[in-house]
Amino acid sequence: MLEANLSHANLQGANLIGADLSGADLRGADLRGARVGVSDKLMVKLTGANLAGLIMPDGSVHA
């Protein structure tokens, strides 16, 4: 998923742990309830993305 155009994608509840989202465009994407893992090279565009309920790598849930 390196440099993928995922703008406005419905990723609600998706398991993105281990996905390389470096350079990905997630502007306007629906990430409610999705699980993400973060690498040291992660650089994504999240402008306007819905992050409600997003589960962070440390297990915390984004409000």
mmCIF file of C-alpha atoms in Angstrom:
data_model
loop_
_atom_site.group_PDB
_atom_site.id
_atom_site.type_symbol
_atom_site.label_atom_id
_atom_site.label_comp_id
_atom_site.label_asym_id
_atom_site.label_seq_id
_atom_site.Cartn_x
_atom_site.Cartn_y
_atom_site.Cartn_z
ATOM 1 C CA MET A 1 0.000 0.000 0.000
ATOM 2 C CA LEU A 2 3.075 2.154 -0.351
ATOM 3 C CA GLU A 3 2.064 5.565 -1.759
ATOM 4 C CA ALA A 4 -1.484 4.261 -2.354
ATOM 5 C CA ASN A 5 -4.304 6.665 -3.183
ATOM 6 C CA LEU A 6 -6.890 5.736 -0.549
ATOM 7 C CA SER A 7 -8.577 9.117 -0.440
ATOM 8 C CA HIS A 8 -12.239 8.812 0.563
ATOM 9 C CA ALA A 9 -11.855 5.014 0.953
ATOM 10 C CA ASN A 10 -14.136 3.141 3.344
ATOM 11 C CA LEU A 11 -11.627 1.451 5.660
ATOM 12 C CA GLN A 12 -14.024 1.198 8.592
ATOM 13 C CA GLY A 13 -12.961 -1.659 10.856
ATOM 14 C CA ALA A 14 -9.997 -2.587 8.612
ATOM 15 C CA ASN A 15 -6.955 -4.347 10.064
ATOM 16 C CA LEU A 16 -4.046 -2.249 8.798
ATOM 17 C CA ILE A 17 -1.480 -3.567 11.286
ATOM 18 C CA GLY A 18 1.733 -4.208 9.382
ATOM 19 C CA ALA A 19 0.532 -2.313 6.291
ATOM 20 C CA ASP A 20 3.140 0.071 4.895
ATOM 21 C CA LEU A 21 1.169 3.276 4.431
ATOM 22 C CA SER A 22 4.249 5.385 3.715
ATOM 23 C CA GLY A 23 3.264 8.177 1.370
ATOM 24 C CA ALA A 24 -0.369 7.006 1.231
ATOM 25 C CA ASP A 25 -3.134 9.551 0.713
ATOM 26 C CA LEU A 26 -5.915 8.897 3.255
ATOM 27 C CA ARG A 27 -7.584 12.303 2.966
ATOM 28 C CA GLY A 28 -11.295 11.954 3.669
ATOM 29 C CA ALA A 29 -10.995 8.195 4.334
ATOM 30 C CA ASP A 30 -13.283 6.541 6.883
ATOM 31 C CA LEU A 31 -10.999 4.828 9.408
ATOM 32 C CA ARG A 32 -13.584 4.394 12.182
ATOM 33 C CA GLY A 33 -12.671 1.365 14.262
ATOM 34 C CA ALA A 34 -9.678 0.488 12.075
ATOM 35 C CA ARG A 35 -6.535 -0.984 13.642
ATOM 36 C CA VAL A 36 -3.220 0.576 12.629
ATOM 37 C CA GLY A 37 0.440 -0.112 13.263
ATOM 38 C CA VAL A 38 2.986 2.649 12.893
ATOM 39 C CA SER A 39 6.475 2.352 11.460
ATOM 40 C CA ASP A 40 9.229 4.899 11.794
ATOM 41 C CA LYS A 41 8.755 5.881 8.126
ATOM 42 C CA LEU A 42 5.019 6.523 8.211
ATOM 43 C CA MET A 43 4.085 9.702 6.370
ATOM 44 C CA VAL A 44 0.427 9.855 5.335
ATOM 45 C CA LYS A 45 -2.077 12.558 4.472
ATOM 46 C CA LEU A 46 -4.981 12.384 6.924
ATOM 47 C CA THR A 47 -6.672 15.718 6.199
ATOM 48 C CA GLY A 48 -10.401 15.262 6.728
ATOM 49 C CA ALA A 49 -10.088 11.559 7.592
ATOM 50 C CA ASN A 50 -12.624 10.207 10.092
ATOM 51 C CA LEU A 51 -10.527 8.711 12.885
ATOM 52 C CA ALA A 52 -13.325 8.105 15.422
ATOM 53 C CA GLY A 53 -12.671 4.818 17.204
ATOM 54 C CA LEU A 54 -9.343 4.262 15.451
ATOM 55 C CA ILE A 55 -7.270 1.781 17.485
ATOM 56 C CA MET A 56 -3.709 3.000 17.832
ATOM 57 C CA PRO A 57 -0.645 0.715 18.107
ATOM 58 C CA ASP A 58 -0.540 1.190 21.885
ATOM 59 C CA GLY A 59 -4.153 -0.032 22.141
ATOM 60 C CA SER A 60 -5.638 3.356 22.845
ATOM 61 C CA VAL A 61 -8.791 4.343 20.987
ATOM 62 C CA HIS A 62 -8.985 7.693 19.216
ATOM 63 C CA ALA A 63 -12.060 9.606 20.392
#
